[in-house]
Each structure stands twice: as structure tokens, then as C-alpha cells.
CSV table of C-alpha atoms and ligand atoms in Angstrom, one decimal:
chain,number,residue,atom,x,y,z
A,30,UNK,CA,33.7,-37.0,-0.9
A,31,UNK,CA,32.2,-40.2,0.4
A,32,UNK,CA,29.2,-38.2,1.5
A,33,UNK,CA,28.6,-36.7,-2.0
A,34,UNK,CA,29.0,-40.1,-3.6
A,35,UNK,CA,26.4,-41.4,-1.2
A,36,UNK,CA,24.1,-38.5,-1.8
A,37,UNK,CA,24.4,-38.8,-5.6
A,38,UNK,CA,23.6,-42.5,-5.5
A,39,UNK,CA,20.7,-41.8,-3.2
A,40,UNK,CA,19.4,-39.2,-5.6
A,41,UNK,CA,19.8,-41.7,-8.4
A,42,UNK,CA,17.9,-44.4,-6.6
A,43,UNK,CA,15.1,-41.9,-5.9
A,44,UNK,CA,15.1,-40.7,-9.4
A,45,UNK,CA,15.1,-37.3,-7.9
A,46,UNK,CA,17.3,-34.5,-9.3
A,47,UNK,CA,20.1,-33.7,-6.9
A,48,UNK,CA,18.7,-30.7,-5.0
A,49,UNK,CA,20.8,-27.9,-6.4
A,50,UNK,CA,18.6,-24.8,-6.1
A,51,UNK,CA,17.6,-22.8,-3.1
A,52,UNK,CA,13.9,-23.6,-2.3
A,53,UNK,CA,13.7,-21.2,0.6
A,54,UNK,CA,11.5,-18.5,-0.9
A,55,UNK,CA,9.2,-21.2,-2.4
A,56,UNK,CA,8.8,-23.0,1.0
A,57,UNK,CA,8.4,-19.8,2.9
A,58,UNK,CA,5.8,-18.5,0.5
A,59,UNK,CA,3.4,-21.4,0.4
A,60,UNK,CA,1.0,-19.6,-1.8
A,61,UNK,CA,1.1,-18.7,-5.5
A,62,UNK,CA,-1.2,-17.4,-8.3
A,63,UNK,CA,-1.4,-19.2,-11.6
A,64,UNK,CA,-2.5,-17.3,-14.7
A,65,UNK,CA,-3.8,-19.1,-17.8
A,66,UNK,CA,-4.0,-16.7,-20.7
A,67,UNK,CA,-3.9,-17.4,-24.5
A,68,UNK,CA,-6.0,-17.7,-27.6
A,69,UNK,CA,-8.4,-19.9,-25.7
A,70,UNK,CA,-9.3,-16.8,-23.7
A,71,UNK,CA,-10.8,-15.3,-26.8
A,72,UNK,CA,-12.8,-18.5,-27.6
A,73,UNK,CA,-14.0,-18.3,-24.0
A,74,UNK,CA,-15.5,-21.8,-24.1
A,75,UNK,CA,-17.5,-21.5,-27.3
A,76,UNK,CA,-16.9,-22.5,-30.8
A,77,UNK,CA,-19.2,-21.3,-33.7
A,78,UNK,CA,-21.6,-19.9,-31.0
A,79,UNK,CA,-21.9,-23.3,-29.3
A,80,UNK,CA,-20.6,-24.1,-25.8
A,81,UNK,CA,-17.8,-26.7,-25.7
A,82,UNK,CA,-17.6,-29.0,-22.7
A,83,UNK,CA,-14.4,-29.3,-20.7
A,84,UNK,CA,-11.6,-27.1,-19.6
A,85,UNK,CA,-11.4,-23.9,-21.7
A,86,UNK,CA,-7.7,-24.0,-22.7
A,87,UNK,CA,-8.3,-27.4,-24.4
A,88,UNK,CA,-11.0,-26.0,-26.7
A,89,UNK,CA,-9.1,-26.5,-29.9
A,90,UNK,CA,-8.7,-30.2,-29.1
A,91,UNK,CA,-12.2,-30.8,-27.8
A,92,UNK,CA,-13.9,-28.9,-30.7
A,93,UNK,CA,-11.4,-30.4,-33.2
A,94,UNK,CA,-10.6,-27.0,-34.7
A,95,UNK,CA,-8.2,-27.0,-37.6
A,96,UNK,CA,-5.1,-24.8,-37.1
A,97,UNK,CA,-5.9,-22.4,-39.9
A,98,UNK,CA,-9.2,-21.6,-38.3
A,99,UNK,CA,-8.0,-21.5,-34.7
A,100,UNK,CA,-5.2,-19.1,-35.5
A,101,UNK,CA,-7.8,-16.4,-36.5
A,102,UNK,CA,-8.4,-16.0,-32.8
A,103,UNK,CA,-5.2,-14.0,-32.6
A,104,UNK,CA,-6.9,-10.9,-34.3
A,105,UNK,CA,-9.3,-10.8,-31.3
A,106,UNK,CA,-6.8,-11.2,-28.5
A,107,UNK,CA,-6.8,-7.4,-27.9
A,108,UNK,CA,-5.1,-7.1,-24.5
A,109,UNK,CA,-7.0,-3.8,-24.6
A,110,UNK,CA,-7.1,-3.4,-20.8
A,111,UNK,CA,-4.0,-5.4,-20.1
A,112,UNK,CA,-2.4,-4.0,-16.9
A,113,UNK,CA,0.0,-6.5,-15.5
A,114,UNK,CA,0.5,-4.4,-12.4
A,115,UNK,CA,-3.1,-4.9,-11.5
A,116,UNK,CA,-2.6,-8.7,-11.7
A,117,UNK,CA,0.5,-8.5,-9.6
A,118,UNK,CA,-1.3,-6.3,-7.0
A,119,UNK,CA,-4.2,-8.8,-7.0
A,120,UNK,CA,-1.8,-11.6,-6.1
A,121,UNK,CA,0.2,-9.5,-3.7
A,122,UNK,CA,-2.7,-8.2,-1.7
A,123,UNK,CA,-4.0,-11.7,-1.4
A,124,UNK,CA,-0.7,-12.8,0.1
A,125,UNK,CA,0.5,-14.8,-2.9
A,126,UNK,CA,4.3,-14.8,-3.1
A,127,UNK,CA,4.7,-16.0,-6.7
A,128,UNK,CA,3.0,-15.9,-10.0
A,129,UNK,CA,3.2,-18.5,-12.8
A,130,UNK,CA,2.1,-17.3,-16.3
A,131,UNK,CA,1.4,-19.4,-19.4
A,132,UNK,CA,4.1,-18.4,-21.9
A,133,UNK,CA,3.0,-21.2,-24.3
A,134,UNK,CA,0.1,-23.6,-23.6
A,135,UNK,CA,-0.7,-26.8,-25.5
A,136,UNK,CA,-2.2,-24.7,-28.3
A,137,UNK,CA,1.3,-23.6,-29.2
A,138,UNK,CA,0.7,-19.9,-29.2
A,139,UNK,CA,3.5,-17.8,-27.6
A,140,UNK,CA,2.4,-15.0,-25.4
A,141,UNK,CA,5.7,-13.3,-26.2
A,142,UNK,CA,7.5,-12.5,-29.4
A,143,UNK,CA,9.3,-15.6,-30.5
A,144,UNK,CA,11.9,-15.8,-33.2
A,145,UNK,CA,11.4,-19.5,-33.4
A,146,UNK,CA,7.7,-19.4,-34.4
A,147,UNK,CA,5.5,-16.8,-36.0
A,148,UNK,CA,2.5,-18.2,-34.1
A,149,UNK,CA,3.0,-15.6,-31.4
A,150,UNK,CA,1.9,-12.4,-29.8
A,151,UNK,CA,2.9,-10.4,-32.9
A,152,UNK,CA,-0.2,-11.7,-34.6
A,153,UNK,CA,-2.3,-9.8,-32.1
A,154,UNK,CA,-3.2,-6.1,-32.3
A,155,UNK,CA,-0.9,-5.7,-29.2
A,156,UNK,CA,2.4,-4.3,-30.3
A,157,UNK,CA,4.5,-4.8,-27.2
A,158,UNK,CA,5.8,-7.8,-25.2
A,159,UNK,CA,3.2,-8.6,-22.5
A,160,UNK,CA,5.6,-11.1,-20.9
A,161,UNK,CA,8.3,-8.5,-20.4
A,162,UNK,CA,5.7,-6.2,-18.9
A,163,UNK,CA,4.5,-8.8,-16.5
A,164,UNK,CA,8.0,-9.8,-15.4
A,165,UNK,CA,8.8,-6.1,-14.7
A,166,UNK,CA,5.6,-5.6,-12.7
A,167,UNK,CA,6.4,-8.7,-10.6
A,168,UNK,CA,9.9,-7.4,-9.9
A,169,UNK,CA,8.6,-4.0,-9.0
A,170,UNK,CA,6.3,-5.4,-6.4
A,171,UNK,CA,8.6,-8.1,-5.1
A,172,UNK,CA,6.5,-11.0,-6.3
A,173,UNK,CA,8.5,-14.1,-7.7
A,174,UNK,CA,7.8,-14.9,-11.3
A,175,UNK,CA,7.5,-18.3,-13.0
A,176,UNK,CA,7.0,-19.3,-16.6
A,177,UNK,CA,4.6,-22.1,-17.6
A,178,UNK,CA,5.8,-23.8,-20.8
A,179,UNK,CA,4.0,-26.8,-22.4
A,180,UNK,CA,7.2,-28.7,-23.3
A,181,UNK,CA,5.6,-31.9,-24.6
A,182,UNK,CA,2.3,-30.8,-26.1
A,183,UNK,CA,2.3,-28.3,-29.0
A,184,UNK,CA,-0.7,-28.7,-31.2
A,185,UNK,CA,0.9,-26.5,-33.9
A,186,UNK,CA,3.5,-29.2,-34.4
A,187,UNK,CA,2.7,-32.6,-36.0
A,188,UNK,CA,5.7,-33.9,-34.1
A,189,UNK,CA,4.3,-32.9,-30.7
A,190,UNK,CA,0.5,-33.0,-31.1
A,191,UNK,CA,-1.3,-34.5,-28.1
A,192,UNK,CA,-0.5,-38.2,-27.5
A,193,UNK,CA,1.1,-39.8,-30.5
A,194,UNK,CA,-1.3,-42.7,-30.4
A,195,UNK,CA,-4.2,-40.3,-30.3
A,196,UNK,CA,-3.0,-38.2,-33.2
A,197,UNK,CA,-5.5,-38.3,-35.9
A,198,UNK,CA,-4.6,-35.3,-38.0
A,199,UNK,CA,-7.5,-33.2,-37.0
A,200,UNK,CA,-5.4,-30.1,-36.7
A,201,UNK,CA,-6.0,-29.4,-40.4
A,202,UNK,CA,-3.7,-31.9,-41.9
A,203,UNK,CA,-4.6,-35.4,-43.2
A,204,UNK,CA,-3.5,-38.2,-40.9
A,205,UNK,CA,0.1,-38.9,-41.6
A,206,UNK,CA,1.7,-42.3,-41.8
A,207,UNK,CA,5.0,-40.7,-40.6
A,208,UNK,CA,5.7,-41.3,-37.0
A,209,UNK,CA,5.9,-38.0,-35.1
A,210,UNK,CA,9.4,-37.0,-34.3
A,211,UNK,CA,9.4,-35.6,-30.8
A,212,UNK,CA,13.2,-35.1,-30.8
A,213,UNK,CA,13.0,-32.8,-33.8
A,214,UNK,CA,10.3,-30.7,-32.1
A,215,UNK,CA,12.4,-30.5,-28.9
A,216,UNK,CA,15.6,-29.6,-30.8
A,217,UNK,CA,14.1,-27.1,-33.2
A,218,UNK,CA,11.3,-25.5,-31.3
A,219,UNK,CA,10.9,-26.3,-27.6
A,220,UNK,CA,14.6,-25.8,-26.5
A,221,UNK,CA,15.2,-22.7,-28.7
A,222,UNK,CA,12.1,-21.2,-27.1
A,223,UNK,CA,13.3,-22.2,-23.7
A,224,UNK,CA,16.5,-20.3,-24.5
A,225,UNK,CA,14.5,-17.3,-25.4
A,226,UNK,CA,12.5,-17.4,-22.2
A,227,UNK,CA,15.5,-18.0,-20.0
A,228,UNK,CA,17.8,-15.3,-21.5
A,229,UNK,CA,15.6,-12.4,-22.4
A,230,UNK,CA,13.8,-11.5,-19.2
A,231,UNK,CA,16.4,-11.4,-16.5
A,232,UNK,CA,16.1,-13.7,-13.5
A,233,UNK,CA,13.2,-16.2,-13.7
A,234,UNK,CA,12.3,-17.8,-10.4
A,235,UNK,CA,10.4,-20.9,-11.4
A,236,UNK,CA,9.9,-22.9,-14.6
A,237,UNK,CA,6.6,-24.7,-14.7
A,238,UNK,CA,6.5,-27.5,-17.3
A,239,UNK,CA,3.4,-29.6,-18.0
A,240,UNK,CA,2.1,-32.9,-19.2
A,241,UNK,CA,5.3,-34.9,-19.8
A,242,UNK,CA,3.3,-37.8,-21.1
A,243,UNK,CA,5.5,-40.0,-23.2
A,244,UNK,CA,8.7,-38.1,-23.0
A,245,UNK,CA,11.8,-40.2,-22.4
A,246,UNK,CA,13.8,-39.6,-19.3
A,247,UNK,CA,16.6,-38.2,-21.4
A,248,UNK,CA,14.2,-35.8,-23.0
A,249,UNK,CA,12.8,-34.6,-19.7
A,250,UNK,CA,16.4,-34.2,-18.4
A,251,UNK,CA,17.2,-31.9,-21.4
A,252,UNK,CA,14.4,-29.6,-20.1
A,253,UNK,CA,15.9,-29.5,-16.6
A,254,UNK,CA,19.4,-29.0,-18.0
A,255,UNK,CA,18.5,-26.0,-20.1
A,256,UNK,CA,17.2,-24.3,-17.0
A,257,UNK,CA,20.3,-25.2,-14.9
A,258,UNK,CA,22.5,-23.9,-17.6
A,259,UNK,CA,20.9,-20.6,-18.2
A,260,UNK,CA,19.2,-19.9,-14.8
A,261,UNK,CA,21.0,-21.8,-12.1
A,262,UNK,CA,18.8,-20.3,-9.3
A,263,UNK,CA,15.5,-21.2,-11.1
A,264,UNK,CA,13.3,-23.8,-9.5
A,265,UNK,CA,11.9,-26.5,-11.9
A,266,UNK,CA,8.5,-28.0,-11.1
A,267,UNK,CA,7.7,-31.7,-11.0
A,268,UNK,CA,5.8,-32.0,-14.2
A,269,UNK,CA,9.0,-31.9,-16.2
A,270,UNK,CA,8.8,-35.7,-15.9
A,271,UNK,CA,10.4,-38.6,-14.1
A,272,UNK,CA,10.6,-36.6,-10.8
A,273,UNK,CA,13.5,-34.7,-12.2
A,274,UNK,CA,12.2,-31.4,-11.0
A,275,UNK,CA,12.9,-29.7,-7.7
A,276,UNK,CA,9.5,-30.5,-6.2
A,277,UNK,CA,6.7,-32.9,-6.7
A,278,UNK,CA,3.2,-32.4,-8.1
A,279,UNK,CA,-0.2,-33.4,-6.7
A,280,UNK,CA,-2.9,-34.4,-9.1
A,281,UNK,CA,-6.3,-32.7,-9.3
A,282,UNK,CA,-8.1,-32.9,-5.9
A,283,UNK,CA,-5.3,-35.0,-4.5
A,284,UNK,CA,-4.5,-34.2,-0.9
A,285,UNK,CA,-2.3,-36.1,1.5
A,286,UNK,CA,-4.1,-36.7,4.7
A,287,UNK,CA,-1.1,-36.0,6.9
A,288,UNK,CA,1.9,-33.8,6.8
A,289,UNK,CA,4.5,-34.6,4.1
A,290,UNK,CA,8.2,-34.1,4.4
A,291,UNK,CA,8.9,-33.3,0.8
A,292,UNK,CA,8.3,-30.3,-1.4
A,293,UNK,CA,4.9,-30.6,-3.1
A,294,UNK,CA,2.5,-28.1,-4.8
A,295,UNK,CA,-1.2,-28.3,-5.4
A,296,UNK,CA,-2.7,-26.3,-8.3
A,297,UNK,CA,-6.4,-25.4,-8.3
A,298,UNK,CA,-9.0,-23.7,-10.3
A,299,UNK,CA,-11.6,-21.4,-8.9
A,300,UNK,CA,-14.3,-22.8,-11.1
A,301,UNK,CA,-14.1,-25.7,-13.6
A,302,UNK,CA,-11.6,-24.3,-16.0
A,303,UNK,CA,-8.1,-22.8,-16.2
A,304,UNK,CA,-8.6,-20.7,-19.3
A,305,UNK,CA,-11.5,-18.2,-19.3
A,306,UNK,CA,-14.9,-19.6,-20.2
A,307,UNK,CA,-17.7,-17.1,-20.2
A,308,UNK,CA,-20.4,-19.6,-19.2
A,309,UNK,CA,-18.6,-21.4,-16.4
A,310,UNK,CA,-20.3,-20.2,-13.3
A,311,UNK,CA,-19.1,-23.1,-11.1
A,312,UNK,CA,-17.3,-20.7,-8.8
A,313,UNK,CA,-16.1,-22.1,-5.5
A,314,UNK,CA,-16.8,-19.8,-2.6
A,315,UNK,CA,-14.0,-17.6,-1.3
A,316,UNK,CA,-14.1,-19.5,2.0
A,317,UNK,CA,-13.7,-22.8,0.1
A,318,UNK,CA,-10.6,-21.5,-1.6
A,319,UNK,CA,-9.1,-20.1,1.6
A,320,UNK,CA,-9.8,-23.5,3.3
A,321,UNK,CA,-7.8,-25.2,0.5
A,322,UNK,CA,-4.9,-22.9,1.1
A,323,UNK,CA,-5.0,-23.6,4.8
A,324,UNK,CA,-5.5,-27.4,4.2
A,325,UNK,CA,-2.4,-27.4,1.9
A,326,UNK,CA,-0.4,-25.5,4.5
A,327,UNK,CA,-1.4,-28.0,7.1
A,328,UNK,CA,0.1,-30.8,5.0
A,329,UNK,CA,3.2,-28.8,4.3
A,330,UNK,CA,2.1,-28.4,0.6
A,331,UNK,CA,2.2,-25.2,-1.5
A,332,UNK,CA,-1.1,-24.0,-3.0
A,333,UNK,CA,-1.3,-22.2,-6.4
A,334,UNK,CA,-4.7,-20.9,-7.3
A,335,UNK,CA,-5.6,-20.0,-10.9
A,336,UNK,CA,-7.1,-17.0,-12.5
A,337,UNK,CA,-8.2,-17.0,-16.2
A,338,UNK,CA,-8.3,-13.5,-17.5
A,339,UNK,CA,-10.5,-12.5,-20.5
A,340,UNK,CA,-8.9,-11.7,-23.8
A,341,UNK,CA,-8.7,-8.0,-22.9
A,342,UNK,CA,-6.7,-8.8,-19.8
A,343,UNK,CA,-9.5,-8.2,-17.2
A,344,UNK,CA,-10.0,-10.7,-14.5
A,345,UNK,CA,-13.5,-12.2,-13.9
A,346,UNK,CA,-15.1,-10.5,-10.8
A,347,UNK,CA,-15.6,-13.7,-8.8
A,348,UNK,CA,-11.8,-14.3,-9.0
A,349,UNK,CA,-11.2,-10.8,-7.8
A,350,UNK,CA,-13.6,-11.4,-4.9
A,351,UNK,CA,-11.9,-14.6,-3.9
A,352,UNK,CA,-8.4,-13.1,-4.0
A,353,UNK,CA,-9.7,-10.1,-1.9
A,354,UNK,CA,-11.3,-12.4,0.6
A,355,UNK,CA,-8.1,-14.4,1.0
A,356,UNK,CA,-6.2,-11.1,1.3
A,357,UNK,CA,-8.4,-9.8,4.2
A,358,UNK,CA,-7.7,-13.1,6.1
A,359,UNK,CA,-4.0,-13.1,5.3
A,360,UNK,CA,-3.6,-9.5,6.5
A,361,UNK,CA,-4.3,-10.7,10.0
A,362,UNK,CA,-3.3,-14.3,9.8
A,363,UNK,CA,-0.5,-14.8,7.2
A,364,UNK,CA,2.1,-15.7,9.9
A,365,UNK,CA,0.0,-18.9,10.3
A,366,UNK,CA,0.8,-19.8,6.7
A,367,UNK,CA,4.2,-18.3,5.6
A,368,UNK,CA,7.1,-20.5,6.5
A,369,UNK,CA,5.0,-23.1,8.3
A,370,UNK,CA,5.5,-26.8,8.0
A,371,UNK,CA,2.2,-28.4,8.6
A,372,UNK,CA,0.3,-30.2,11.3
A,373,UNK,CA,2.8,-31.5,13.9
A,374,UNK,CA,0.2,-33.9,15.5
A,375,UNK,CA,-0.6,-37.4,14.4
A,376,UNK,CA,-4.3,-36.6,14.5
A,377,UNK,CA,-6.5,-34.7,12.2
A,378,UNK,CA,-9.2,-32.6,14.0
A,379,UNK,CA,-12.9,-32.2,13.3
A,380,UNK,CA,-12.8,-28.4,13.9
A,381,UNK,CA,-10.1,-27.5,11.3
A,382,UNK,CA,-6.4,-27.5,10.4
A,383,UNK,CA,-3.1,-27.1,12.1
A,384,UNK,CA,0.2,-25.5,11.0
A,385,UNK,CA,3.3,-24.7,13.0
A,386,UNK,CA,6.8,-23.3,12.9
A,387,UNK,CA,9.4,-23.5,15.6
A,388,UNK,CA,7.8,-23.3,19.0
A,389,UNK,CA,4.5,-21.8,17.6
A,390,UNK,CA,1.4,-23.8,16.7
A,391,UNK,CA,-1.5,-22.4,14.8
A,392,UNK,CA,-5.0,-23.9,15.0
A,393,UNK,CA,-7.2,-22.8,12.1
A,394,UNK,CA,-10.8,-23.0,13.3
A,395,UNK,CA,-13.3,-23.7,10.6
A,396,UNK,CA,-16.1,-24.5,13.0
A,397,UNK,CA,-16.7,-24.4,16.7
A,398,UNK,CA,-15.0,-27.3,18.5
A,399,UNK,CA,-17.3,-29.6,20.5
A,400,UNK,CA,-18.0,-27.9,23.9
A,401,UNK,CA,-15.6,-25.3,22.7
A,402,UNK,CA,-12.8,-27.6,24.0
A,403,UNK,CA,-9.7,-28.7,22.2
A,404,UNK,CA,-7.6,-31.4,23.9
A,405,UNK,CA,-4.0,-31.5,22.6
A,406,UNK,CA,-3.0,-35.0,23.4
A,407,UNK,CA,0.5,-35.7,22.1
A,408,UNK,CA,1.9,-32.3,22.7
A,409,UNK,CA,5.2,-32.9,24.2
A,410,UNK,CA,5.9,-29.4,25.5
A,411,UNK,CA,3.9,-26.9,27.5
A,412,UNK,CA,1.9,-23.9,26.2
A,413,UNK,CA,3.2,-20.6,27.5
A,414,UNK,CA,0.7,-18.4,25.7
A,415,UNK,CA,-2.6,-18.9,23.9
A,416,UNK,CA,-4.5,-16.2,22.0
A,417,UNK,CA,-6.6,-15.5,18.9
A,418,UNK,CA,-4.1,-14.3,16.3
A,419,UNK,CA,-6.2,-11.6,14.7
A,420,UNK,CA,-7.5,-10.0,18.0
A,421,UNK,CA,-5.0,-10.9,20.7
A,422,UNK,CA,-8.0,-12.2,22.7
A,423,UNK,CA,-6.7,-14.7,25.4
A,424,UNK,CA,-7.6,-18.3,25.3
A,425,UNK,CA,-7.9,-20.4,28.5
A,426,UNK,CA,-5.5,-23.3,28.8
A,427,UNK,CA,-6.0,-25.9,31.6
A,428,UNK,CA,-3.3,-28.4,32.1
A,429,UNK,CA,-4.5,-31.9,32.8
A,430,UNK,CA,-2.3,-34.8,31.6
A,431,UNK,CA,-2.3,-32.7,28.4
A,432,UNK,CA,-3.3,-29.2,27.7
A,433,UNK,CA,-7.0,-28.4,27.1
A,434,UNK,CA,-8.0,-25.2,25.5
A,435,UNK,CA,-11.3,-23.5,25.8
A,436,UNK,CA,-12.0,-21.2,22.9
A,437,UNK,CA,-14.0,-18.0,23.4
A,438,UNK,CA,-17.8,-18.1,22.8
A,439,UNK,CA,-19.3,-16.4,19.7
A,440,UNK,CA,-16.2,-16.5,17.5
A,441,UNK,CA,-17.1,-15.8,13.8
A,442,UNK,CA,-16.2,-19.0,12.1
A,443,UNK,CA,-16.8,-17.6,8.7
A,444,UNK,CA,-13.7,-15.6,9.2
A,445,UNK,CA,-11.6,-18.7,10.1
A,446,UNK,CA,-10.1,-17.5,13.4
A,447,UNK,CA,-6.6,-18.8,14.2
A,448,UNK,CA,-5.6,-19.8,17.6
A,449,UNK,CA,-1.9,-19.1,18.2
A,450,UNK,CA,-0.1,-21.2,20.8
A,451,UNK,CA,3.4,-20.3,21.9
A,452,UNK,CA,5.1,-23.3,23.4
A,453,UNK,CA,8.0,-23.7,25.7
A,454,UNK,CA,10.2,-25.5,23.2
A,455,UNK,CA,10.2,-26.2,19.5
A,456,UNK,CA,7.5,-28.6,18.3
A,457,UNK,CA,8.9,-31.5,16.2
B,25,JFZ,C1,-2.6,-29.6,-17.3
B,25,JFZ,C2,-3.1,-29.0,-18.5
B,25,JFZ,O1,-3.4,-29.9,-19.5
B,25,JFZ,C3,-4.2,-28.0,-18.2
B,25,JFZ,O2,-4.7,-27.4,-19.4
B,25,JFZ,C4,-3.8,-27.0,-17.2
B,25,JFZ,O3,-2.8,-26.2,-17.8
B,25,JFZ,C5,-3.3,-27.7,-16.0
B,25,JFZ,C6,-2.7,-26.8,-15.0
B,25,JFZ,O4,-2.3,-28.7,-16.3
B,25,JFZ,O5,-3.6,-30.5,-16.8
B,25,JFZ,C7,-3.4,-31.4,-15.8
B,25,JFZ,C8,-2.2,-32.1,-15.8
B,25,JFZ,C9,-2.0,-33.0,-14.7
B,25,JFZ,C10,-3.0,-33.3,-13.8
B,25,JFZ,C11,-4.2,-32.6,-13.9
B,25,JFZ,C12,-4.4,-31.7,-14.9
B,25,JFZ,N1,-2.8,-34.3,-12.8
B,25,JFZ,O6,-1.7,-34.8,-12.7
B,25,JFZ,O7,-3.8,-34.6,-12.1
């Protein structure tokens, strides 16, 4: 009893929710696929034929489009080639263990039939529930499924439009003198929609909230509680606000420079947008994305990479190419990612990244080490076996006061070879 009082007060001091859900699958998985899909996918980065700067899913805000014009996009969200099983297979063959899908982004449009709002999928030519179909496909293929829900921002609602101090009525209504009533929006729309999402689709594995901005701690807590009440096994992400979620969030391009001992996730785009933009050709290379996944793993951080399908449900080819490239690497090397807990050394290394689990260390080689030599100072156990993971090719270890590895000549560093070291005893 004393222990639980101590733990509770510790959780209180940290402002962290008492860890009540099982994070095992999430920690083990390390790698997820984000999907941004909504009316913004129809606009595809252009308004009235002109390109609009910035991330695509914010186009209504950036181009100051009134609601009564923006909503016309629903006629053109055809979902004509929507095949959720293909998305799930894309994730799965790349090695991603979970998918998070935008059920409602800031624009307020529900990608499922909602009783609470008529600004939903029923306005499109598609007459089924795409969310249900996606959840079923995930389950069929054993991929965990998460719902993104914009709990603070809803541009259809005067009470929840962007930042209150930024609100200038440009969503088609004259600027109101009335102070937005976030509590009303939460009570009458957000929570009822959360209840729909958490009761209609069977088990949901992850709830991904976003942009808590000016929510009060009490309001954020409500969004945690509704998940705990209806889906006690469901993980809640950090952006619910006030660190009340089950894991923390990293900002854009934020990366700790050594291993962290807490649950964190990094989310990333493949180009410069989350929602589809037809003119965004700023694609990162497949190798860059794979390097980010590995870098995250070496910090003990989860990596979730985004795809932004077009309005018909097809995925841009560069995204498919990236996922395929990662998949080819994961096929041979995934054990160096799944269930690993980051670089056990105090040093970072110029040749690449390190992950480990138990008594096994994985050296991910991005480039040839100087003189093909890797000195592992600070390894407090001995190496019993050293080989290239994908090929089984042996690697020479010479024991001086610390082990020195000589990697084989002519490795193809474009393929990011992994050196697997089995040690005599577990590594920290
Ligand atoms: C938010 C959204 O506004 C955006 O549209 C997208 O859905 C993205 C995944 O999440 O944008 C953020 C929120 C927080 C940070 C960066 C982008 N952050 O903390 O660095």
C-alpha cells in the first residue's frame, strides 16, 4: 500500500499519468505508419488553381477558405480506388507494426459516419464506412491500429477554431465578440465523437490526439479518461496535453543525442507535407527515411512515418518506393530494430548507429569505418560471435584491452549492413 501511495505521488510530481496500460507491443514494434487522409487530400495543395504554401492538411487555414466553400470538396473525395488492405500490406511488408489514421483532422471532417456531425464521410460519393474497413484490414493482417483525432482544433466549430486569440472569423462567419466556449465543444462534439470511435470498431490499440494548445489540464484529462473508460488497453499518445498520455512526443526534427529511458515517438513526413500535395516533390530518399528509423531505434525512440494518399485512396509512388526499400532492409535486419533499446555505449560513432537487446549488440553501418576498424571501448563483456546479420559473414574480433572489430572489405553501405555481436553476458 505504501508503495502504491509512493508511486501515485511520484506520478503526480512528474505530471505523468500512472502507467496503466501495457506498452509491450508498442515498445517491441518500434515502427509505425501514419496516414493523413481527408478533404485536404482533394485540394492537394492548391486553391482556385493556385499553389498554397505550407503543409497540405492546413490548406483551409492558410488559404482562408470559408466553410461553405471548403465543404464542397466532399463531392470530390471519391475513394474510388480505396483498398485499405493495400495500405495495410504496404505497412506490413515494410515492417511497420502499427498504423495511425486521421479519423478527424483540424478541418473537422469525419472520415467515418458520425451521428454527432453531418460534416462526415456520408457527404462523399462513398457509401460505406472506410474506417471500419481499415480497422478490419489491420486486424486481418495483425497490424495494430490507432486513431488520430484532433481533440482541440476543429475549424467547423467557432468554439474550437485554431487558437482563440488568433480567431478572426474567416471560416465564413463574421468575427464574433462572444468568447469561444471550448467546454461546450468538448462536451457536445469531441467527447461524443470519441465515444463513437471507441465503441463502434472493436479494440483500438492507440489513440493519437494532437495540438493540445490551450486546453486546461482538466480538459486534457477528460480525453484520457474517455479512453480509459471505454478501451482500457488502448495507449494514449503524449499530445493529449500535460504529459498525461502513456508516452511522450518529440517535436519536428527533434532527436535526442543519446539513448532515452522513457517512451517517446517521433513522427515524420516523407516530403514536406502530411496531407497529399500534388506539387510537393521534396521527397527524402528511401535511405534517408531508413536512417531515421535506425537513428530513432538507437535512441530507444519509436518512429512513425507518414503517407498522404490521394483523394481516390492511391498512395504516391515515391511513398511506395520508400516503404518497399525499408521492407527489403527489414526482411534481413528487422531483429536489429524490433524490441531493441538503443545504443548501450556512451559514445556516438561516426560510422553509424547502435541498437541492442539482452546480450546482443547491433552496429548499423552507414559508411565504412576508418581503416575498417571499430574499437568498442567501454564494452564490459566479451564478444563470443561477430557476423554480418544479413549474410552471416564472419567479422574478425581482436581483443586488446577492449575488442576491436575489423569489418570485411567491399561492404555495400547503401544497403546499411548490420554487424551483429553476441556477447557473453547481457549489455546494460
Ligand atoms: C500537427 C498537425 O497540426 C499537423 O497537421 C500534423 O497532423 C502533425 C502530425 O501534427 O502538427 C504538429 C504538432 C506538433 C509539432 C509539430 C507539428 N511539434 O511538437 O513539433
